[in-house]
PDB file of C-alpha atoms and ligand atoms in Angstrom:
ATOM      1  CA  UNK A   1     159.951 117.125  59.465  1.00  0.00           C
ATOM      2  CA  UNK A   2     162.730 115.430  57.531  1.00  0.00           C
ATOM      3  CA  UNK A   3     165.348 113.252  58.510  1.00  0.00           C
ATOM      4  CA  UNK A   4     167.944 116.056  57.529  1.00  0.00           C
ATOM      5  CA  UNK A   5     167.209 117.971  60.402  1.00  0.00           C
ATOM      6  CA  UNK A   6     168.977 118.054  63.855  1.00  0.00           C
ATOM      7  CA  UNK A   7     169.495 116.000  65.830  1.00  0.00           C
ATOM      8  CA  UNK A   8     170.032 113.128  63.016  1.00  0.00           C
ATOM      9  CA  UNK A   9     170.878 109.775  64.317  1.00  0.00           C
ATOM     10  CA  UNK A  10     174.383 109.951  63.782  1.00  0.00           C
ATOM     11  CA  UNK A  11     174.328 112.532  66.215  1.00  0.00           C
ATOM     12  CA  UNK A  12     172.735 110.497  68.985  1.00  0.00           C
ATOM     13  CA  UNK A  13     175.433 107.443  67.853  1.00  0.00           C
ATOM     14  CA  UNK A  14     178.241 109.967  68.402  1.00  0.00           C
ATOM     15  CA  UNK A  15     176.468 110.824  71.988  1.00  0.00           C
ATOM     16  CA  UNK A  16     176.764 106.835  72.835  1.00  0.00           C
ATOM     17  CA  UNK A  17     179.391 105.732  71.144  1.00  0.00           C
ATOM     18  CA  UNK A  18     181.355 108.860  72.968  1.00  0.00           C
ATOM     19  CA  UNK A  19     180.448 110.347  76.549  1.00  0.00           C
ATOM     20  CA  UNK A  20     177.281 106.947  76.575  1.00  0.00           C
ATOM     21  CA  UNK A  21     180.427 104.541  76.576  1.00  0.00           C
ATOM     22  CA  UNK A  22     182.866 106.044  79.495  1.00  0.00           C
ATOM     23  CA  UNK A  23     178.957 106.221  81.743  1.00  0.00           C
ATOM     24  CA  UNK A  24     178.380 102.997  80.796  1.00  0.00           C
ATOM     25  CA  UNK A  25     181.429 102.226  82.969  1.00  0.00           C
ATOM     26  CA  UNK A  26     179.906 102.892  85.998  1.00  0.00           C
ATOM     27  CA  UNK A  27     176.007 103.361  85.186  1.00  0.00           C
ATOM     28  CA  UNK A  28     175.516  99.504  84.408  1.00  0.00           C
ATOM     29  CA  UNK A  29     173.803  97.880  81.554  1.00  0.00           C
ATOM     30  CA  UNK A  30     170.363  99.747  81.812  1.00  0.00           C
ATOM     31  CA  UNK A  31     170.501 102.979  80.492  1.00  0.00           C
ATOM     32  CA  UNK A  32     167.524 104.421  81.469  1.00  0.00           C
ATOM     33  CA  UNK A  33     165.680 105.912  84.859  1.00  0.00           C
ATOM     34  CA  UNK A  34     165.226 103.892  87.944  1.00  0.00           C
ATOM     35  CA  UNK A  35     161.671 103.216  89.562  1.00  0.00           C
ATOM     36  CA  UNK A  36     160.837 103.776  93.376  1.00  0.00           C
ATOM     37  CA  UNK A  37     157.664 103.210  95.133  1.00  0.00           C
ATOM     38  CA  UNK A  38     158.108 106.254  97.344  1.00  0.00           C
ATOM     39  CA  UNK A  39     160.838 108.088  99.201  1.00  0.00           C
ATOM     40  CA  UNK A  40     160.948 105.740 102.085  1.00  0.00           C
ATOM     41  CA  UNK A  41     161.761 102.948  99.313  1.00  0.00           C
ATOM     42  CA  UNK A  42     165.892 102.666  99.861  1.00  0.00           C
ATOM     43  CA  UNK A  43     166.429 100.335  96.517  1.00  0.00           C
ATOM     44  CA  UNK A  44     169.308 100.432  94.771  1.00  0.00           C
ATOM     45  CA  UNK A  45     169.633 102.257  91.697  1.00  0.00           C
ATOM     46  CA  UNK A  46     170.929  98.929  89.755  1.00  0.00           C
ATOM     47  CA  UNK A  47     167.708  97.426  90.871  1.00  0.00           C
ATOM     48  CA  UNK A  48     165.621 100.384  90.022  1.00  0.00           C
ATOM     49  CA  UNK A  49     166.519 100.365  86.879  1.00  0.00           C
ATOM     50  CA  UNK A  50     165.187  96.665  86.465  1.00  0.00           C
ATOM     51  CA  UNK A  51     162.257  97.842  88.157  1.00  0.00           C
ATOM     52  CA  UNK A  52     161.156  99.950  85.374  1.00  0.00           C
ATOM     53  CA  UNK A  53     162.211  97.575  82.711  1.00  0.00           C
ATOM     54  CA  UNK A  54     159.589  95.291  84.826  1.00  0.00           C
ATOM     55  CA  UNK A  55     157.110  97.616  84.309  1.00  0.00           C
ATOM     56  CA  UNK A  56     157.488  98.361  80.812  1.00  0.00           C
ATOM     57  CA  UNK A  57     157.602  94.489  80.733  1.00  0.00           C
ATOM     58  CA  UNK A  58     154.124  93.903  82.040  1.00  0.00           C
ATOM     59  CA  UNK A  59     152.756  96.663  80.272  1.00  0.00           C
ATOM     60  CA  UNK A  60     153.521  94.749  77.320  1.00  0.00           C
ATOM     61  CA  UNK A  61     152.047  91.515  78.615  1.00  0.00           C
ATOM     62  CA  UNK A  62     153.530  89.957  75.173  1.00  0.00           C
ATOM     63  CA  UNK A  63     151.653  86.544  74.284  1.00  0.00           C
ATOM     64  CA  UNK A  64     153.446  83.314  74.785  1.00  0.00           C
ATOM     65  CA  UNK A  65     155.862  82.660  71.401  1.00  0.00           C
ATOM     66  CA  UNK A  66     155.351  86.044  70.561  1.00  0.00           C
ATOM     67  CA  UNK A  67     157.826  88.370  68.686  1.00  0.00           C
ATOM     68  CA  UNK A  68     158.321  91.810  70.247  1.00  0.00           C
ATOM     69  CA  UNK A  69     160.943  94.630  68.506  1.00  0.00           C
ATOM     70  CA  UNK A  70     162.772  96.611  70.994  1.00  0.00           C
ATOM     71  CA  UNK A  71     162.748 100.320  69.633  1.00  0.00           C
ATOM     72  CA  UNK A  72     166.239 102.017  70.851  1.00  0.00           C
ATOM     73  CA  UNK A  73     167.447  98.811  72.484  1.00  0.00           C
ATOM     74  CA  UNK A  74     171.092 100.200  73.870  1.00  0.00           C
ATOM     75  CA  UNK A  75     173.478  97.408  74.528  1.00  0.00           C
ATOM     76  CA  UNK A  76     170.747  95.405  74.911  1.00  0.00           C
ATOM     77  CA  UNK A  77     170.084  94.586  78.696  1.00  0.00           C
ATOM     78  CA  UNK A  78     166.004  95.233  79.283  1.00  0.00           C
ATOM     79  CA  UNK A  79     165.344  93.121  75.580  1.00  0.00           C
ATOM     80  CA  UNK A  80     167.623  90.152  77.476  1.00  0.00           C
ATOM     81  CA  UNK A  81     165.324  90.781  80.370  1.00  0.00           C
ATOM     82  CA  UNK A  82     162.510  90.494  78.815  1.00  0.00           C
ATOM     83  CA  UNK A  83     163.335  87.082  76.982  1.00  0.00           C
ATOM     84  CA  UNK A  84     164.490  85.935  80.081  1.00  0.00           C
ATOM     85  CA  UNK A  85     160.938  86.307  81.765  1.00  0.00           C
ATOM     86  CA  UNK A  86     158.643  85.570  78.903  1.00  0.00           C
ATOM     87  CA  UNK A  87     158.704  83.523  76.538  1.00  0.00           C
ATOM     88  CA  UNK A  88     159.302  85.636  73.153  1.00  0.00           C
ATOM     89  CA  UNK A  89     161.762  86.389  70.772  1.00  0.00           C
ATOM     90  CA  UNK A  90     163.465  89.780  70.696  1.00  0.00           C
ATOM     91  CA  UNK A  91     164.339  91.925  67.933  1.00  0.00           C
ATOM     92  CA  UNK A  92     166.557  95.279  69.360  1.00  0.00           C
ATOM     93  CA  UNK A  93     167.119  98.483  67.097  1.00  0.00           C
ATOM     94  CA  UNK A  94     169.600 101.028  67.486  1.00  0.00           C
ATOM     95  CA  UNK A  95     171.197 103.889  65.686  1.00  0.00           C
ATOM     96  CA  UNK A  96     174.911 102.788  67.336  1.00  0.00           C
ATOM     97  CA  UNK A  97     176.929 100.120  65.560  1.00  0.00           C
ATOM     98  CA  UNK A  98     178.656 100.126  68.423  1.00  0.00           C
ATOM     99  CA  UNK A  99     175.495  98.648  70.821  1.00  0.00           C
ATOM    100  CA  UNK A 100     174.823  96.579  68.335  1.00  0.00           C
ATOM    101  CA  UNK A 101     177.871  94.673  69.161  1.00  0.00           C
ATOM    102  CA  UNK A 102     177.605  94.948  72.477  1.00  0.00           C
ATOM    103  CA  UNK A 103     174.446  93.859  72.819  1.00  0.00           C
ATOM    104  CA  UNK A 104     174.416  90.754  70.435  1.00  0.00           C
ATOM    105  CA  UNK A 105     177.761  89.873  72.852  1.00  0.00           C
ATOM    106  CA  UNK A 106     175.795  89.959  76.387  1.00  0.00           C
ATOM    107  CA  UNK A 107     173.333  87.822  74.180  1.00  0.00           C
ATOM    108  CA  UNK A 108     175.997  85.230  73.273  1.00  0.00           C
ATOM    109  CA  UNK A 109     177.328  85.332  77.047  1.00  0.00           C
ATOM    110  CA  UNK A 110     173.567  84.633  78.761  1.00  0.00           C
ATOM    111  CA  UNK A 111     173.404  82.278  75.591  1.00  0.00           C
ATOM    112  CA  UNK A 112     170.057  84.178  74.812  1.00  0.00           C
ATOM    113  CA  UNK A 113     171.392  84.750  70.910  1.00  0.00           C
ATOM    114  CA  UNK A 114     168.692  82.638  69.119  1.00  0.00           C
ATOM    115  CA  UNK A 115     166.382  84.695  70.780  1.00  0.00           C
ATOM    116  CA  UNK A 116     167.236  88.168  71.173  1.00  0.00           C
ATOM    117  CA  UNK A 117     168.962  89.694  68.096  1.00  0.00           C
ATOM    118  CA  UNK A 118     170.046  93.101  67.487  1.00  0.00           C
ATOM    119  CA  UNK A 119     170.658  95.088  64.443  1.00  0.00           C
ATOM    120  CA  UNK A 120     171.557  98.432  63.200  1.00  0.00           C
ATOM    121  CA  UNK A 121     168.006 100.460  62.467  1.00  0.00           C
ATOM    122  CA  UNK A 122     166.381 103.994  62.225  1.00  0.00           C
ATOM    123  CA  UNK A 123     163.372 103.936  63.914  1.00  0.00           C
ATOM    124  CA  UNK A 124     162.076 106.078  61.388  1.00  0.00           C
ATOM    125  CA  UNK A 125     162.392 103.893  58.284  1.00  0.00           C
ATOM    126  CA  UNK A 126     161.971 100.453  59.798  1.00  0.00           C
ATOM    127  CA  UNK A 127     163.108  97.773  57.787  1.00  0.00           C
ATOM    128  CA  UNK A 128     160.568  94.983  58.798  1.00  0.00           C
ATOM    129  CA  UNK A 129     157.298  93.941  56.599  1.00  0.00           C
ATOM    130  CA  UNK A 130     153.952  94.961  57.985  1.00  0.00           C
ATOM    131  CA  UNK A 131     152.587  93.059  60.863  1.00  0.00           C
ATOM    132  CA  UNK A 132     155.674  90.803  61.684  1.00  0.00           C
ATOM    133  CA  UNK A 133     155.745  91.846  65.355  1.00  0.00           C
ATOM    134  CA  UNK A 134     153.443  91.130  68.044  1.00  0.00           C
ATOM    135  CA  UNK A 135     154.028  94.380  70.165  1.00  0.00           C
ATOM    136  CA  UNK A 136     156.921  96.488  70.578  1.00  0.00           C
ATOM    137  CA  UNK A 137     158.666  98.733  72.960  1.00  0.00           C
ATOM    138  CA  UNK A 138     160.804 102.251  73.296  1.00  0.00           C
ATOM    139  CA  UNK A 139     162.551 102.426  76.866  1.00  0.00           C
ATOM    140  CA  UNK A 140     163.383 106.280  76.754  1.00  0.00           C
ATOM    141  CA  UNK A 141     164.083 106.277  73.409  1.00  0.00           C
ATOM    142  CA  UNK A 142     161.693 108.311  72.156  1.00  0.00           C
ATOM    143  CA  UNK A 143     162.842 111.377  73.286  1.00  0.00           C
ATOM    144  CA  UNK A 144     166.028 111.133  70.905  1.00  0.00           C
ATOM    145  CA  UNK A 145     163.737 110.315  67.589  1.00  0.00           C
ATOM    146  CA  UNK A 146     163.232 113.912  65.585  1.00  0.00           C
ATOM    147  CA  UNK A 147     159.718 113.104  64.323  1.00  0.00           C
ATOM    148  CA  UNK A 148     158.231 110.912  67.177  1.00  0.00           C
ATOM    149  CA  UNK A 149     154.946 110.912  64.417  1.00  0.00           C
ATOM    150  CA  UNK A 150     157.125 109.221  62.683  1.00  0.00           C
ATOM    151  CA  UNK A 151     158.465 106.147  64.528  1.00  0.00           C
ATOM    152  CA  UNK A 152     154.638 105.355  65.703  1.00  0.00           C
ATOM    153  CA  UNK A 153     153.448 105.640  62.429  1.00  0.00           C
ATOM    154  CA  UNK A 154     156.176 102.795  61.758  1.00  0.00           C
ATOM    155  CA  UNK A 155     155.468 101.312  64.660  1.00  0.00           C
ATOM    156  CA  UNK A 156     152.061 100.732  64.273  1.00  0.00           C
ATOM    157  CA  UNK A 157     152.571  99.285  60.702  1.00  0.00           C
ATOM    158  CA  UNK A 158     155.318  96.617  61.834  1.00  0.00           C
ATOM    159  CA  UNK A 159     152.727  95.418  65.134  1.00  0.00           C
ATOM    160  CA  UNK A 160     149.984  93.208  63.865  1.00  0.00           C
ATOM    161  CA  UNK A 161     146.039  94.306  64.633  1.00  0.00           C
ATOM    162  CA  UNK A 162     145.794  94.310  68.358  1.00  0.00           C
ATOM    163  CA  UNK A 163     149.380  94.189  68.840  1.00  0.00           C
ATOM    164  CA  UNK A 164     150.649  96.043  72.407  1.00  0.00           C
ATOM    165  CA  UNK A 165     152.900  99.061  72.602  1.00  0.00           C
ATOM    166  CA  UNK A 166     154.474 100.370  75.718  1.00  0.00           C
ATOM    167  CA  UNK A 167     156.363 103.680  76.162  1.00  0.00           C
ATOM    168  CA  UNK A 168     158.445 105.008  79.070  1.00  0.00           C
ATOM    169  CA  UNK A 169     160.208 108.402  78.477  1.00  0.00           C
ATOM    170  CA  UNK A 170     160.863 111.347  79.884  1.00  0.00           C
ATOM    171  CA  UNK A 171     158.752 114.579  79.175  1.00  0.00           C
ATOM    172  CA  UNK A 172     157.969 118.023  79.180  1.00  0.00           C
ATOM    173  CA  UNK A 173     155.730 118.671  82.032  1.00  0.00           C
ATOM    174  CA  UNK A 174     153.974 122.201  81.877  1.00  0.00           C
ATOM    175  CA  UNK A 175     153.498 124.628  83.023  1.00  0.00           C
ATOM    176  CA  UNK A 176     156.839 125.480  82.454  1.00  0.00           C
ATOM    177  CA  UNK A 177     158.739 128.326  83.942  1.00  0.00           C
ATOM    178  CA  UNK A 178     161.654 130.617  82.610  1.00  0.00           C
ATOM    179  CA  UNK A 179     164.539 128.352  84.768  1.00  0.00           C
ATOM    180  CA  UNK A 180     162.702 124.885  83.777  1.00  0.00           C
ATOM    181  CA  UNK A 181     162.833 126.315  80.377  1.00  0.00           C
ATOM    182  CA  UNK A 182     166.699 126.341  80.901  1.00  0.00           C
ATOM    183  CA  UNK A 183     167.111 123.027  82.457  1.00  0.00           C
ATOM    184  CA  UNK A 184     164.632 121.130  79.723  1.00  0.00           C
ATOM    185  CA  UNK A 185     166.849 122.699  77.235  1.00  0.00           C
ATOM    186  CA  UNK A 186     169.924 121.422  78.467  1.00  0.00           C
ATOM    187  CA  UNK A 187     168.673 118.318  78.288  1.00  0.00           C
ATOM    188  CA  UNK A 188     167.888 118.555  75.089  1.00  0.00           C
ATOM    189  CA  UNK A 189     171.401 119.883  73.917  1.00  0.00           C
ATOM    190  CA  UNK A 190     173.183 117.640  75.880  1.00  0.00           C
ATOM    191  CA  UNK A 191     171.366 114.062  75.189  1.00  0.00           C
ATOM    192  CA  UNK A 192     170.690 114.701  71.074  1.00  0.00           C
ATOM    193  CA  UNK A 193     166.724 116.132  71.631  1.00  0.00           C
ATOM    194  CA  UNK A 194     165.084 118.436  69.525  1.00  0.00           C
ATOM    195  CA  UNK A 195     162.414 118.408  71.487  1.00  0.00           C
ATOM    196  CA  UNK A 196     160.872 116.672  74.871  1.00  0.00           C
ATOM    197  CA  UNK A 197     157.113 115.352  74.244  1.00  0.00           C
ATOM    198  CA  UNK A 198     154.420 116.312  76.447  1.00  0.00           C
ATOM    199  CA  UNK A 199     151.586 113.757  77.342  1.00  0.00           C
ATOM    200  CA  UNK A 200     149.302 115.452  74.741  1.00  0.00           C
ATOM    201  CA  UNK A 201     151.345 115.022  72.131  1.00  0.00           C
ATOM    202  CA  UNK A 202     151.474 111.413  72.699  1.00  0.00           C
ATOM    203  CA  UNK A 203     148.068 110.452  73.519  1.00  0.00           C
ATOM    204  CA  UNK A 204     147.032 112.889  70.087  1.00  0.00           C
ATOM    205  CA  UNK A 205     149.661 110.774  67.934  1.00  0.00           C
ATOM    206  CA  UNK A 206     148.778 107.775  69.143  1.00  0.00           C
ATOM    207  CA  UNK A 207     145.327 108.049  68.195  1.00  0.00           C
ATOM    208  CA  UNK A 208     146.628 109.573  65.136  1.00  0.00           C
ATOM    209  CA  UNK A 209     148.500 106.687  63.907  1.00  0.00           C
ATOM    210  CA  UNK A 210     146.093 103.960  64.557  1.00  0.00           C
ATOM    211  CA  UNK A 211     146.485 102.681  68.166  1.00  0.00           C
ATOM    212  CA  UNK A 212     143.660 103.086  70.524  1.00  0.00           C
ATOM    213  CA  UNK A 213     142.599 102.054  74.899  1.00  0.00           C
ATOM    214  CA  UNK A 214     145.629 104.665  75.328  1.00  0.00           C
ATOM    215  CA  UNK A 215     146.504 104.310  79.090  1.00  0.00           C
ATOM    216  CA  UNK A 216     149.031 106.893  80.081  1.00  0.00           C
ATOM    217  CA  UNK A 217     150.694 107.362  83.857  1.00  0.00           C
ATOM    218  CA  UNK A 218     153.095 110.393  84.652  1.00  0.00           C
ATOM    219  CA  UNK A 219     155.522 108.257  87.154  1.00  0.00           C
ATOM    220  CA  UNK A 220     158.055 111.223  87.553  1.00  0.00           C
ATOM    221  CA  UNK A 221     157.826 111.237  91.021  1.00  0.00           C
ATOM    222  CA  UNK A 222     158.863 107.561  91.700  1.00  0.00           C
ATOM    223  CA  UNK A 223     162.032 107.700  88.699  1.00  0.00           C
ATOM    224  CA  UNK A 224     163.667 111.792  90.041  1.00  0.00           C
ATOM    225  CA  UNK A 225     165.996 109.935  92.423  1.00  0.00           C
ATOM    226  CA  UNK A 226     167.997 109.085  89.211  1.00  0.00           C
ATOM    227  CA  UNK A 227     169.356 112.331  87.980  1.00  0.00           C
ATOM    228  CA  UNK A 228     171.231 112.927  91.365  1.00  0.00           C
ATOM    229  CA  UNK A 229     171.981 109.594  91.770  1.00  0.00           C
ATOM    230  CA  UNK A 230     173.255 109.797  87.626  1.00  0.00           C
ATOM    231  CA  UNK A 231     175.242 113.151  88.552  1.00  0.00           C
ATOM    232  CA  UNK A 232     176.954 111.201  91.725  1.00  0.00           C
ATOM    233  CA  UNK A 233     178.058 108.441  89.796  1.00  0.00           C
ATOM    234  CA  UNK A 234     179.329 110.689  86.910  1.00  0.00           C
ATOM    235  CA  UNK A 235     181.462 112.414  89.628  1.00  0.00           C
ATOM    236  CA  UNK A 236     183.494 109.138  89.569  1.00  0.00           C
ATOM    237  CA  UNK A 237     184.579 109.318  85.578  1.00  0.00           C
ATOM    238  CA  UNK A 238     184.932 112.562  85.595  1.00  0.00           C
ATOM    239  CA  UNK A 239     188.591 112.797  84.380  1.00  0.00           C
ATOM    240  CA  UNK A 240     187.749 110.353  81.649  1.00  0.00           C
ATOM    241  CA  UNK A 241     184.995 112.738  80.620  1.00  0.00           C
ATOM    242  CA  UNK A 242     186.691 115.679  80.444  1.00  0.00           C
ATOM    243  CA  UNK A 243     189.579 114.186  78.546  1.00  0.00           C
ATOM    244  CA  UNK A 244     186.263 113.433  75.830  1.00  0.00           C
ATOM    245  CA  UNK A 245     184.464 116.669  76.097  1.00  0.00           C
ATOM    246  CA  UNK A 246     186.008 119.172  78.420  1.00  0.00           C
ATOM    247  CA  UNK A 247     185.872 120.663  81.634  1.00  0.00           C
ATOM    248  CA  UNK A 248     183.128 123.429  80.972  1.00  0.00           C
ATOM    249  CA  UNK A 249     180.801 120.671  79.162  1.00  0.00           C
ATOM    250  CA  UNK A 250     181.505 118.115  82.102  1.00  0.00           C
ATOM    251  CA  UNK A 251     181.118 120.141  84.833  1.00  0.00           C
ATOM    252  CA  UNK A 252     178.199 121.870  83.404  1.00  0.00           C
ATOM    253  CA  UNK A 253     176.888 118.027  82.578  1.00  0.00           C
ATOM    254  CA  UNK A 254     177.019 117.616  86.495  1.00  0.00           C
ATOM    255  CA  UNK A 255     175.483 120.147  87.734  1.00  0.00           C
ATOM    256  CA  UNK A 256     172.382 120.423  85.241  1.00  0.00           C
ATOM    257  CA  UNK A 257     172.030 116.476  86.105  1.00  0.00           C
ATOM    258  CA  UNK A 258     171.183 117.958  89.959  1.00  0.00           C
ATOM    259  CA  UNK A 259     168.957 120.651  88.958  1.00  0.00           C
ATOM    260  CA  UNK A 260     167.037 118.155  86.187  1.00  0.00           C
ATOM    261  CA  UNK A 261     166.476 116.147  89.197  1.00  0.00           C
ATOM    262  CA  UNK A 262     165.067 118.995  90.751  1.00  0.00           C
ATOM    263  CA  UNK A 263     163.346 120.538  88.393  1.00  0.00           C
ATOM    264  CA  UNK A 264     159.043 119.773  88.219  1.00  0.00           C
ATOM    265  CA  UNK A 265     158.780 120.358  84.489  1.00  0.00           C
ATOM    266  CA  UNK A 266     161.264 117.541  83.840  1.00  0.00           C
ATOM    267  CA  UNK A 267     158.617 114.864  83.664  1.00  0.00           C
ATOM    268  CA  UNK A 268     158.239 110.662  82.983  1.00  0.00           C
ATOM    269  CA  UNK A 269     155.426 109.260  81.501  1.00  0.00           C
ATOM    270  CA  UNK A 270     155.144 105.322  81.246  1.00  0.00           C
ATOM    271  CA  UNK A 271     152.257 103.671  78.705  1.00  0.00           C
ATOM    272  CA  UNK A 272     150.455 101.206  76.935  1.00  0.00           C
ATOM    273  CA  UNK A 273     148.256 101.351  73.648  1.00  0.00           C
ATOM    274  CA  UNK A 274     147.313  98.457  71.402  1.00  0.00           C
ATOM    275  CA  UNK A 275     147.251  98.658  67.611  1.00  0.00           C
ATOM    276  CA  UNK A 276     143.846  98.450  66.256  1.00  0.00           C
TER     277      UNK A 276
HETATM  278  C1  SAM B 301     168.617 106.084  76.644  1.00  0.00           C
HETATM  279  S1  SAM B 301     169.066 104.805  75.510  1.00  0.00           S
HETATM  280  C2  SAM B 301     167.957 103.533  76.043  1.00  0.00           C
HETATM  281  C3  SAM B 301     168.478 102.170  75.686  1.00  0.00           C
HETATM  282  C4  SAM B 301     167.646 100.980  76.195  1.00  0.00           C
HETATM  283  N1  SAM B 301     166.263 101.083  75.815  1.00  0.00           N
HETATM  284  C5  SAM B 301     167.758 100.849  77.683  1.00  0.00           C
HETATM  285  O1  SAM B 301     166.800 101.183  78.386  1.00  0.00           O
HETATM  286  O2  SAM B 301     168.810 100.387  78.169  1.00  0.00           O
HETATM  287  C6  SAM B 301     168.333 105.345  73.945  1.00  0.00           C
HETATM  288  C7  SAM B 301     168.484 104.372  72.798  1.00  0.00           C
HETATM  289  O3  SAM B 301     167.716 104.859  71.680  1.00  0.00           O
HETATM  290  C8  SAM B 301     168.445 104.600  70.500  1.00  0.00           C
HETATM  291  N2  SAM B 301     167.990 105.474  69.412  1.00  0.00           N
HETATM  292  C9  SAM B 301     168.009 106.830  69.365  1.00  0.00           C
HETATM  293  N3  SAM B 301     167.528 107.276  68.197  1.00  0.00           N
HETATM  294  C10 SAM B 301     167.174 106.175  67.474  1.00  0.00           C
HETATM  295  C11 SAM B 301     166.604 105.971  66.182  1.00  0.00           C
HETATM  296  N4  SAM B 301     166.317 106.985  65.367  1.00  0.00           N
HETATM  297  N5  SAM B 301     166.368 104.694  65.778  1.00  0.00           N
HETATM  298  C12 SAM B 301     166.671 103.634  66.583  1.00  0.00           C
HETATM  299  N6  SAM B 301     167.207 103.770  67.812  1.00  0.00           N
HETATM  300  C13 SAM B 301     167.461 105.019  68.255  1.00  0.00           C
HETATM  301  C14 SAM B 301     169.875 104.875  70.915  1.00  0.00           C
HETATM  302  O4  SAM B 301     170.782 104.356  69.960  1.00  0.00           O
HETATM  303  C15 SAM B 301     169.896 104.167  72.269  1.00  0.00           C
HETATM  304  O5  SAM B 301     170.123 102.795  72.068  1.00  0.00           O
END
């Protein structure tokens, strides 16, 4: 698979550096899925959201003075997180010059910047030396990278022998029927996919690219609450939106966030591997 094919990351830049910035308004810093214990849990989705960057944080379990690389790091929220409950050094990647900025300024403002730096990077072609990290992270980034192969091949050359990795992302969960077919390729369209992993794929290309004690839990049931929570909120830019994309796209946008939310194929996994 080469880097020439769609989606490139220039198209998942123009995603976040277009429609990503006018949710960003009103979705908050963390843009990824919130985490609920169960349907009687009434937290809100702001806290949610921390929730699973908690989770991806303790999967991690990074070593004291340890240096982690945040894979897809957005405007940088969950890496400042992370710094601010352990103590490690950061090192975000993203394909948007944009959240580069953003993110080095909410480092400067939590005056975090010696220790969480951000830069402009394909996760594809990293450009770090072998074994200068101590584990790394992708907080649903995954599902944008064309050859997901790829990135953990790169991933487990930058983490040193015995290195952690954790993953949360969202998946394809099959069987899959002819109107999840439809929704899982919205999403696809919409958010700059070619494809949604399933969990075989990942546990067969992690083992494939050198990282082994594979522990992998499907947690869509405790993070569906977000897509009609996401669609909601949307609701309230939704003038902004259109003047960027349209009325069909936004309105379309809106309703396949409902029926993603709805829909069983439309999966999460969250999980750990070490390097060996
Ligand atoms: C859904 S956002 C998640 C951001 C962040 N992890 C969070 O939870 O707030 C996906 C991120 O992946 C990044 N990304 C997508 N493709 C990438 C690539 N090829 N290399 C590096 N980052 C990439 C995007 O730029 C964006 O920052």
């Amino acid at each position: 698979m080469s880097l020439g094919q769609a989606p490139a990351p220039n198209d998942v830049a123009g995603f976040y550096d277009g429609i990503g910035q006018v949710l960003n308004t009103v979705w908050g810093p963390n843009l990824h899925y919130g985490y609920w214990e169960n349907d009687a849990d009434d937290t809100s989705i702001e806290e949610a959201t921390h929730r699973l960057t908690d989770l991806m944080i303790s999967g991690l379990a990074p070593r004291a003075g340890g240096r982690v690389l945040d894979i897809g790091c957005g405007i940088g929220n969950p890496a400042l997180r992370l710094v601010g409950a352990r103590d490690v050094n950061v090192v975000g990647i993203t394909v948007s010059h944009v959240q580069v900025a953003q993110a080095e300024e909410r480092a400067a403002q939590a005056g975090l910047s010696d220790r969480a730096t951000f830069q402009f990077a394909d996760a594809m072609d990293m450009p770090f030396p072998d074994a200068s990290f101590d584990g790394a992270w992708a907080l649903e980034s995954m599902l944008h990278m064309p050859d997901r192969g790829k990135v953990l091949a790169e991933a487990a050359r930058v983490i040193r022998p015995g290195g952690r990795l954790a993953i949360a992302d969202i998946i394809e969960r099959g069987p899959v029927s002819p109107e999840g077919r439809v929704v899982l390729d919205h999403i696809c369209e919409t958010y700059k996919v070619r494809s949604l992993g399933t969990m075989d794929e990942y546990r067969e290309t992690l083992s494939a690219n050198g990282f082994v004690d594979v522990e992998i839990r499907d947690i869509s049931d405790n993070v569906s609450r977000t897509g009609a929570i996401l669609a909601d909120v949307v609701e309230t830019v939704r003038d902004k939106l259109v003047a960027q994309a349209g009325e069909e796209q936004v309105t379309s946008l809106i309703d396949f966030m409902r029926r993603a939310a709805a829909t069983p194929e439309n999966g999460y996994l969250f999980l750990t591997a070490v390097r060996a």
